Amino acid sequence: MLLTVPAAAGLSDLEQIDLKSYEAMREVERYQMKVAEKHYLKGSFEIALAEYEKFLTLYEKSPGAPYAQLMWSHSLMKLKKPQTALRDGFQSVIDYWPESHEATLAAYCMADAYKRMGKVKEATASFRLILDDYPDHAIATRARLDLLAYAKLHQNDEEVLRILREFTFELKRTEKNAQACLDASRELASMHFYSQEFEQGRKALATSYEDGELDKQVREMTVATIGHLWKEEKTRSDARKLADQIIASLRQSPELTSGVLYRIGSLHAMVGRPDQVWKIYDEIAKAHGTDDALRGNRASWLLARDKRDEARRWYERFENVVEGKRHLVGMAMEEGNIPLALEIYRQLLELDGERASEYQWAIAGCYEKQGEWKKAIAIYRMIDDFPKNHFAMAACHRKLKEYDEAILLYQQTKVIDGVAPRASIEIAFTHEEAGEKEKAIRTFQLTCKRYPKAAEAARAHAHLQEKYNIHVTLGGAEEK
């Protein structure tokens, strides 16, 4: 069957022949239709127009006649002759073959032609006529979408709401209109939320979603709406009004779980009510007890208000001692209290052996911040993380002006191909820091020669040029 149907590539759904009509056509009729279609697809619309007219002359009683008339009309539209297409083309399909599939398409094409011509009144009337004449046809969905676009264009909010409600609540959903109905329900819900009509918005979404997914969609859309409203001073009262409606709805939940209460707290936070947030934390503690999640939320609330000592006390109460101390060490680092951070990291090293490497790196970093390079080197030496720890130790040796030790460590890392270019250029910079100009130049040149495609080669090339006025190619070394 696929071999007998005309090539549809390039034809829109408004230009497709009905399969039943095609099957009923004789072979000679199909041949003539293919000839016309070939020219249409090539963009030779004058010739296509003549071929479709020829079909109508030769086979006026053919099952394909309505389609030929439809395509004759499309050809006129392509030739920018919409008036003729409307009067003698699409209207003729409807007049002579009113029960045909093509008549339905022609009705839409007429409305679309008016739209293309900028005749809003005629287009609107034609789209509405489609809804009356073909209410259950898929083409009615397209007509409604066109009417919706017109209503938005002319800022007719009442008409927009009417059409969105039709899509959302009145239309029987089918495979062909399901997406349009879902999109409309979301748009309608969004409009209700922006108007602080929470329950109406939820009802709109309930036509497309159920249970947990419904709750998720409501949550995401309302949070986004409140966030948008809160940005402008003039709409902040609207944001609070919507938040209060959502909170009231959540308060009616069969069970006020901690999750529901946390959501209420986050809504209060979004609309600038920090005191209410703390009261929600008290409510959670009373109804469900205090756990580390609540302690952490209280501490974060206090930190946001620069009440650091009180926040620290909440972290110190954590049942999970390790997590509590991880928060405390984070605070110490923020405050620049390196001695306290070192003390807590040492405690974590004892308590949380699985993350020993992480804490060792942090301890060494603390020593570096204090300029205690030898202590940092001692810690880095304990970490089993080659070659990263070697680079870290070498950097410390350079701070101590122990250049030979640094170069030795860099040389050891060159066995790893991925870091060899980095090691090479670091050796060059180390020679430079040591005042060994000739060795530095030679190592920069070798970096260019050995690793021409590496970023370090480009860096070495630029450094030689800027500092030493030496020009090299990235494939070798050559002094000017």
Coordinates of C-alpha atoms in Angstrom, one line a residue:
M1 CA 0.0 0.0 0.0
L2 CA 2.8 2.4 0.8
L3 CA 4.2 1.9 -2.7
T4 CA 0.9 3.1 -4.2
V5 CA 0.3 6.2 -2.2
P6 CA 1.7 9.4 -3.7
A7 CA 4.9 10.9 -2.3
A8 CA 3.8 13.0 0.7
A9 CA 7.2 14.5 1.5
G10 CA 6.9 18.2 1.5
L11 CA 3.1 18.2 1.8
S12 CA 1.4 19.5 4.9
D13 CA -1.5 17.8 6.6
L14 CA -3.8 20.3 4.8
E15 CA -2.4 19.1 1.5
Q16 CA -2.7 15.3 2.0
I17 CA -5.1 13.1 0.0
D18 CA -7.5 10.9 1.9
L19 CA -6.4 7.3 1.7
K20 CA -9.9 6.0 0.9
S21 CA -10.2 8.4 -2.0
Y22 CA -6.8 7.4 -3.3
E23 CA -7.7 3.7 -3.2
A24 CA -10.9 4.3 -5.1
M25 CA -9.1 6.1 -8.0
R26 CA -8.2 4.4 -11.3
E27 CA -4.6 4.1 -12.2
V28 CA -4.9 6.6 -15.0
E29 CA -6.3 9.1 -12.5
R30 CA -3.5 8.4 -10.0
Y31 CA -1.0 9.0 -12.8
Q32 CA -2.4 12.4 -13.6
M33 CA -2.5 13.3 -9.9
K34 CA 1.2 12.3 -9.5
V35 CA 2.1 14.6 -12.4
A36 CA 0.4 17.5 -10.8
E37 CA 1.9 16.8 -7.4
K38 CA 5.4 16.5 -8.9
H39 CA 5.2 20.1 -10.2
Y40 CA 3.6 21.3 -7.0
L41 CA 6.4 19.9 -4.9
K42 CA 9.0 21.4 -7.2
G43 CA 7.5 24.8 -6.7
S44 CA 6.2 25.0 -10.3
F45 CA 2.8 26.2 -9.2
E46 CA 1.6 27.6 -12.6
I47 CA 2.2 24.2 -14.2
A48 CA 0.7 22.4 -11.1
L49 CA -2.4 24.6 -11.4
A50 CA -2.9 23.6 -15.0
E51 CA -2.4 19.9 -14.3
Y52 CA -4.9 19.9 -11.4
E53 CA -7.3 21.7 -13.7
K54 CA -6.7 19.1 -16.4
F55 CA -7.6 16.4 -13.9
L56 CA -10.9 18.1 -13.1
T57 CA -11.7 18.4 -16.8
L58 CA -10.9 14.8 -17.6
Y59 CA -12.1 13.1 -14.4
E60 CA -14.8 15.4 -12.9
K61 CA -16.6 12.3 -11.5
S62 CA -13.5 10.8 -9.9
P63 CA -13.2 10.2 -6.2
G64 CA -10.1 12.3 -6.4
A65 CA -11.9 15.4 -7.8
P66 CA -12.4 17.1 -4.4
Y67 CA -8.7 16.7 -3.7
A68 CA -7.7 18.1 -7.1
Q69 CA -9.9 21.1 -6.5
L70 CA -8.4 21.6 -3.1
M71 CA -4.8 21.4 -4.5
W72 CA -5.8 23.8 -7.3
S73 CA -6.8 26.2 -4.6
H74 CA -3.5 25.6 -2.7
S75 CA -1.6 26.3 -6.0
L76 CA -3.4 29.7 -6.3
M77 CA -2.4 30.5 -2.7
K78 CA 1.2 29.7 -3.5
L79 CA 0.8 32.1 -6.5
K80 CA -0.4 34.8 -4.1
K81 CA -3.9 34.9 -5.5
P82 CA -5.9 34.4 -2.3
Q83 CA -9.1 36.0 -3.5
T84 CA -9.5 33.6 -6.5
A85 CA -8.5 30.7 -4.2
L86 CA -11.2 31.6 -1.8
R87 CA -14.0 32.4 -4.3
D88 CA -13.4 29.7 -7.0
G89 CA -11.3 27.2 -5.1
F90 CA -11.9 26.4 -1.5
Q91 CA -15.5 27.5 -1.6
S92 CA -16.1 25.2 -4.6
V93 CA -14.8 22.2 -2.6
I94 CA -17.4 22.9 0.1
D95 CA -20.2 23.6 -2.4
Y96 CA -19.7 20.6 -4.7
W97 CA -18.5 18.0 -2.2
P98 CA -19.9 19.1 1.2
E99 CA -19.5 15.7 2.9
S100 CA -16.0 15.1 1.7
H101 CA -12.8 15.0 3.8
E102 CA -11.5 17.8 1.6
A103 CA -14.5 20.1 2.4
T104 CA -13.4 20.1 6.1
L105 CA -9.8 21.0 5.1
A106 CA -11.1 23.7 2.7
A107 CA -13.2 25.3 5.5
Y108 CA -10.0 25.7 7.5
C109 CA -8.0 26.8 4.5
M110 CA -10.5 29.6 3.9
A111 CA -10.2 30.9 7.4
D112 CA -6.4 30.6 7.2
A113 CA -6.5 32.5 3.9
Y114 CA -8.4 35.3 5.5
K115 CA -5.8 35.4 8.3
R116 CA -3.0 35.6 5.8
M117 CA -4.7 38.5 4.1
G118 CA -5.0 40.3 7.4
K119 CA -8.9 40.2 7.4
V120 CA -9.3 39.5 11.2
K121 CA -13.1 39.8 11.2
E122 CA -13.6 37.3 8.3
A123 CA -11.0 34.9 9.7
T124 CA -12.5 34.9 13.2
A125 CA -16.0 34.3 11.8
S126 CA -14.6 31.4 9.6
F127 CA -12.8 29.8 12.5
R128 CA -15.9 30.0 14.6
L129 CA -17.9 28.4 11.8
I130 CA -15.5 25.5 11.8
L131 CA -16.3 24.9 15.5
D132 CA -20.0 24.9 14.7
D133 CA -19.8 22.7 11.5
Y134 CA -17.0 20.3 12.6
P135 CA -17.0 20.3 16.4
D136 CA -15.5 16.8 16.8
H137 CA -13.0 17.0 14.0
A138 CA -9.3 17.4 14.6
I139 CA -9.4 20.6 12.6
A140 CA -11.5 22.2 15.3
T141 CA -8.5 22.1 17.6
R142 CA -6.5 24.1 15.1
A143 CA -9.3 26.6 14.7
R144 CA -9.5 27.1 18.5
L145 CA -5.7 27.6 18.7
D146 CA -6.0 30.2 16.0
L147 CA -8.8 32.0 17.8
L148 CA -6.7 31.8 21.0
A149 CA -3.8 33.5 19.2
Y150 CA -6.1 36.2 17.9
A151 CA -7.5 36.8 21.4
K152 CA -4.0 37.2 22.8
L153 CA -2.9 39.4 20.0
H154 CA -5.8 41.8 20.7
Q155 CA -5.4 41.4 24.5
N156 CA -8.9 40.1 24.9
D157 CA -8.5 38.5 28.3
E158 CA -12.1 37.5 28.5
E159 CA -11.9 35.6 25.2
V160 CA -8.6 34.0 26.2
L161 CA -10.1 32.7 29.4
R162 CA -13.2 31.4 27.6
I163 CA -11.1 29.4 25.0
L164 CA -8.7 28.1 27.7
R165 CA -11.6 26.9 29.8
E166 CA -13.1 25.1 26.7
F167 CA -9.8 23.3 26.1
T168 CA -9.4 22.5 29.8
F169 CA -12.9 21.6 31.0
E170 CA -15.3 21.0 28.0
L171 CA -13.5 19.2 25.2
K172 CA -13.4 15.5 25.2
R173 CA -9.7 14.7 25.1
T174 CA -8.4 12.6 22.3
E175 CA -5.0 11.5 21.1
K176 CA -5.0 14.4 18.6
N177 CA -6.0 17.2 21.0
A178 CA -4.5 15.9 24.2
Q179 CA -1.4 18.0 24.1
A180 CA -3.3 21.2 23.3
C181 CA -5.7 20.5 26.2
L182 CA -2.8 19.9 28.6
D183 CA -1.0 23.1 27.5
A184 CA -4.3 25.0 27.9
S185 CA -4.8 23.6 31.4
R186 CA -1.4 24.8 32.4
E187 CA -1.8 28.2 30.9
L188 CA -5.2 28.6 32.6
A189 CA -3.8 27.5 35.9
S190 CA -0.9 30.0 35.6
M191 CA -3.4 32.8 34.9
H192 CA -5.4 31.8 38.0
F193 CA -2.3 31.7 40.2
Y194 CA -1.1 35.1 39.0
S195 CA -4.6 36.4 39.9
Q196 CA -4.2 34.8 43.4
E197 CA -7.0 32.3 42.6
F198 CA -5.2 29.2 44.0
E199 CA -8.1 26.7 44.1
Q200 CA -9.2 27.6 40.5
G201 CA -5.7 27.0 39.3
R202 CA -5.5 23.7 41.1
K203 CA -8.8 22.6 39.5
A204 CA -7.4 23.4 36.0
L205 CA -4.3 21.3 36.6
A206 CA -6.4 18.5 38.1
T207 CA -7.8 17.9 34.6
S208 CA -4.4 16.9 33.4
Y209 CA -2.6 15.5 36.4
E210 CA -3.4 13.2 39.3
D211 CA -2.2 12.5 42.8
G212 CA 1.5 13.1 43.4
E213 CA 2.1 14.5 40.0
L214 CA -0.7 17.0 40.5
D215 CA 0.8 18.1 43.8
K216 CA 4.2 18.5 42.1
Q217 CA 2.9 20.6 39.3
V218 CA 0.9 22.8 41.7
R219 CA 4.0 23.2 43.9
E220 CA 6.3 24.1 41.0
M221 CA 4.0 26.5 39.3
T222 CA 2.9 28.4 42.5
V223 CA 6.5 28.7 43.7
A224 CA 7.5 30.1 40.3
T225 CA 4.5 32.5 40.4
I226 CA 5.3 33.8 43.9
G227 CA 8.9 34.3 43.0
H228 CA 7.9 36.3 40.0
L229 CA 5.4 38.4 41.9
W230 CA 7.9 39.1 44.7
K231 CA 10.4 40.7 42.3
E232 CA 8.4 43.8 42.0
E233 CA 7.4 46.0 45.0
K234 CA 4.0 46.7 43.5
T235 CA 3.1 43.0 43.3
R236 CA 4.5 41.8 46.6
S237 CA 1.1 42.0 48.2
D238 CA -0.2 39.7 45.5
A239 CA 2.6 37.3 46.2
R240 CA 1.7 37.3 49.9
K241 CA -2.0 36.7 49.1
L242 CA -1.2 33.7 46.9
A243 CA 1.2 32.3 49.5
D244 CA -1.5 32.7 52.2
Q245 CA -4.0 30.8 50.0
I246 CA -1.5 27.9 49.5
I247 CA -0.7 27.8 53.2
A248 CA -4.4 27.7 54.0
S249 CA -4.8 24.8 51.6
L250 CA -1.8 23.0 53.1
R251 CA -3.2 23.5 56.6
Q252 CA -6.3 21.5 55.5
S253 CA -4.1 18.4 54.8
P254 CA -5.4 15.2 56.5
E255 CA -2.0 15.0 58.2
L256 CA 0.4 17.9 58.9
T257 CA 3.6 16.0 58.2
S258 CA 7.0 17.6 58.7
G259 CA 7.2 17.9 54.9
V260 CA 4.0 19.9 54.7
L261 CA 5.1 22.1 57.6
Y262 CA 8.5 22.7 55.9
R263 CA 6.7 23.7 52.7
I264 CA 4.6 26.2 54.7
G265 CA 7.8 27.5 56.3
S266 CA 9.4 28.0 52.8
L267 CA 6.4 29.9 51.6
H268 CA 6.7 32.3 54.6
A269 CA 10.3 32.7 53.8
M270 CA 9.6 33.5 50.1
V271 CA 7.3 36.4 51.1
G272 CA 9.6 37.9 53.7
R273 CA 8.2 36.5 57.0
P274 CA 11.3 35.1 58.8
D275 CA 9.6 35.2 62.2
Q276 CA 6.9 32.9 60.9
V277 CA 9.5 30.5 59.6
W278 CA 10.9 30.1 63.2
K279 CA 7.4 29.5 64.5
I280 CA 7.0 26.7 62.0
Y281 CA 10.2 25.2 63.2
D282 CA 8.8 25.3 66.7
E283 CA 5.6 23.6 65.4
I284 CA 7.6 20.9 63.8
A285 CA 9.5 20.3 67.0
K286 CA 6.3 20.0 69.0
A287 CA 4.5 17.7 66.6
H288 CA 7.3 15.6 65.3
G289 CA 10.3 16.1 67.6
T290 CA 13.7 17.6 66.8
D291 CA 16.1 15.9 64.4
D292 CA 19.3 17.0 62.7
A293 CA 17.4 18.3 59.7
L294 CA 15.5 20.7 62.0
R295 CA 18.6 21.6 63.9
G296 CA 20.3 22.4 60.6
N297 CA 17.4 24.5 59.4
R298 CA 17.4 26.5 62.6
A299 CA 21.2 27.0 62.4
S300 CA 20.9 28.2 58.8
W301 CA 18.1 30.6 59.8
L302 CA 20.4 32.1 62.5
L303 CA 23.4 32.3 60.2
A304 CA 21.3 34.3 57.7
R305 CA 20.8 36.8 60.5
D306 CA 24.4 36.8 61.6
K307 CA 23.7 35.1 64.9
R308 CA 26.7 32.8 64.6
D309 CA 27.1 31.8 68.2
E310 CA 23.5 30.6 68.4
A311 CA 23.9 28.8 65.1
R312 CA 27.1 27.1 66.4
R313 CA 25.2 25.8 69.4
W314 CA 22.6 24.1 67.2
Y315 CA 25.3 22.4 65.1
E316 CA 26.9 21.3 68.4
R317 CA 23.7 19.5 69.3
F318 CA 23.7 17.3 66.2
E319 CA 23.1 13.6 66.9
N320 CA 25.3 12.9 63.9
V321 CA 28.4 14.3 65.4
V322 CA 30.4 14.1 62.2
E323 CA 27.9 16.2 60.2
G324 CA 27.6 18.7 63.0
K325 CA 31.4 19.2 63.1
R326 CA 31.5 19.5 59.3
H327 CA 29.2 22.4 59.6
L328 CA 31.2 23.8 62.5
V329 CA 34.5 23.6 60.5
G330 CA 32.8 25.3 57.6
M331 CA 31.9 28.2 59.9
A332 CA 35.4 28.4 61.2
M333 CA 36.9 28.6 57.7
E334 CA 34.4 31.3 56.8
E335 CA 35.4 33.3 59.8
G336 CA 39.1 32.8 59.1
N337 CA 39.6 31.0 62.4
I338 CA 42.3 28.7 61.1
P339 CA 43.4 27.3 64.5
L340 CA 39.8 26.3 65.4
A341 CA 39.4 24.8 61.9
L342 CA 42.6 22.7 62.4
E343 CA 41.3 21.5 65.8
I344 CA 38.0 20.4 64.3
Y345 CA 39.6 18.8 61.3
R346 CA 41.8 16.7 63.6
Q347 CA 38.7 15.6 65.5
L348 CA 37.0 14.6 62.2
L349 CA 40.1 12.6 61.2
E350 CA 39.6 10.5 64.3
L351 CA 35.8 10.2 63.9
D352 CA 35.4 9.8 60.2
G353 CA 38.2 7.6 58.8
E354 CA 36.4 7.0 55.5
R355 CA 37.0 10.6 54.5
A356 CA 40.5 10.8 56.0
S357 CA 42.0 12.0 52.7
E358 CA 39.6 14.9 52.5
Y359 CA 40.5 16.0 56.0
Q360 CA 44.2 15.6 55.4
W361 CA 44.0 17.9 52.4
A362 CA 42.0 20.4 54.4
I363 CA 44.6 20.3 57.3
A364 CA 47.5 20.8 54.9
G365 CA 45.6 23.7 53.3
C366 CA 45.1 25.3 56.7
Y367 CA 48.9 25.1 57.3
E368 CA 49.5 26.7 54.0
K369 CA 47.1 29.6 54.9
Q370 CA 49.2 30.1 58.0
G371 CA 52.5 29.9 56.1
E372 CA 53.6 26.7 57.9
W373 CA 55.0 25.1 54.7
K374 CA 56.9 22.3 56.4
K375 CA 53.9 21.1 58.3
A376 CA 51.9 21.2 55.1
I377 CA 54.5 19.1 53.3
A378 CA 54.4 16.6 56.1
I379 CA 50.7 16.2 55.8
Y380 CA 50.7 16.1 52.0
R381 CA 53.4 13.3 52.2
M382 CA 50.9 11.2 54.2
I383 CA 48.2 11.5 51.5
D384 CA 48.0 8.6 49.0
D385 CA 47.0 10.8 46.0
F386 CA 49.8 10.8 43.4
P387 CA 50.7 13.0 41.5
K388 CA 48.4 15.6 43.1
N389 CA 50.1 15.5 46.4
H390 CA 53.6 15.8 44.7
F391 CA 52.5 19.1 43.0
A392 CA 51.2 20.4 46.4
M393 CA 54.5 19.5 48.2
A394 CA 56.6 21.0 45.4
A395 CA 54.6 24.3 45.7
C396 CA 55.4 24.4 49.4
H397 CA 59.1 23.7 48.8
R398 CA 59.2 26.6 46.4
K399 CA 57.7 28.9 49.1
L400 CA 60.6 27.7 51.3
K401 CA 63.0 28.4 48.4
E402 CA 64.0 24.7 48.4
Y403 CA 64.1 24.6 44.7
D404 CA 66.0 21.3 44.2
E405 CA 63.5 19.4 46.3
A406 CA 60.6 20.9 44.3
I407 CA 62.3 20.0 41.0
L408 CA 62.8 16.4 42.2
L409 CA 59.1 16.1 43.0
Y410 CA 58.1 17.5 39.6
Q411 CA 60.5 15.1 37.8
Q412 CA 58.8 12.2 39.6
T413 CA 55.3 13.2 38.3
K414 CA 56.5 13.2 34.7
V415 CA 55.9 9.5 34.5
I416 CA 52.2 10.3 34.2
D417 CA 51.6 11.5 30.6
G418 CA 48.6 13.6 31.5
V419 CA 50.6 15.9 33.8
A420 CA 54.0 15.7 32.2
P421 CA 53.5 19.1 30.4
R422 CA 52.5 20.8 33.6
A423 CA 55.5 19.3 35.4
S424 CA 57.8 20.5 32.7
I425 CA 56.7 24.1 32.8
E426 CA 56.7 24.1 36.6
I427 CA 60.3 22.9 36.6
A428 CA 61.1 25.8 34.2
F429 CA 59.5 28.4 36.5
T430 CA 61.3 26.8 39.5
H431 CA 64.6 27.3 37.8
E432 CA 63.6 30.9 37.1
E433 CA 62.7 31.5 40.7
A434 CA 66.1 30.0 41.7
G435 CA 67.9 32.5 39.5
E436 CA 69.0 29.8 37.0
K437 CA 68.2 31.7 33.8
E438 CA 69.8 29.4 31.3
K439 CA 68.2 26.3 32.8
A440 CA 64.9 28.0 32.9
I441 CA 65.1 29.1 29.2
R442 CA 66.2 25.6 28.2
T443 CA 63.3 23.9 30.1
F444 CA 60.7 26.4 28.6
Q445 CA 62.1 25.5 25.1
L446 CA 61.9 21.8 25.9
T447 CA 58.3 22.2 27.0
C448 CA 57.5 23.7 23.6
K449 CA 59.4 20.9 21.8
R450 CA 58.1 17.9 23.7
Y451 CA 54.5 18.9 24.2
P452 CA 53.6 21.2 21.2
K453 CA 49.9 20.6 21.5
A454 CA 49.6 21.1 25.2
A455 CA 48.4 24.4 26.7
E456 CA 51.6 24.6 28.7
A457 CA 53.6 24.8 25.4
A458 CA 51.6 27.9 24.4
R459 CA 52.2 29.4 27.8
A460 CA 55.9 28.6 27.7
H461 CA 56.1 30.1 24.2
A462 CA 54.5 33.4 25.4
H463 CA 56.7 33.6 28.4
L464 CA 59.9 33.1 26.4
Q465 CA 58.8 35.9 24.1
E466 CA 57.7 38.4 26.7
K467 CA 60.4 37.9 29.3
Y468 CA 63.4 36.8 27.3
N469 CA 62.6 38.1 23.8
I470 CA 63.1 34.5 22.5
H471 CA 60.9 33.3 19.6
V472 CA 60.3 29.6 19.2
T473 CA 58.0 27.4 17.2
L474 CA 55.9 24.9 19.0
G475 CA 57.7 22.1 17.3
G476 CA 61.2 23.0 18.5
A477 CA 63.4 25.7 19.8
E478 CA 65.2 28.4 17.9
E479 CA 66.7 31.6 19.2
K480 CA 66.7 34.9 17.3

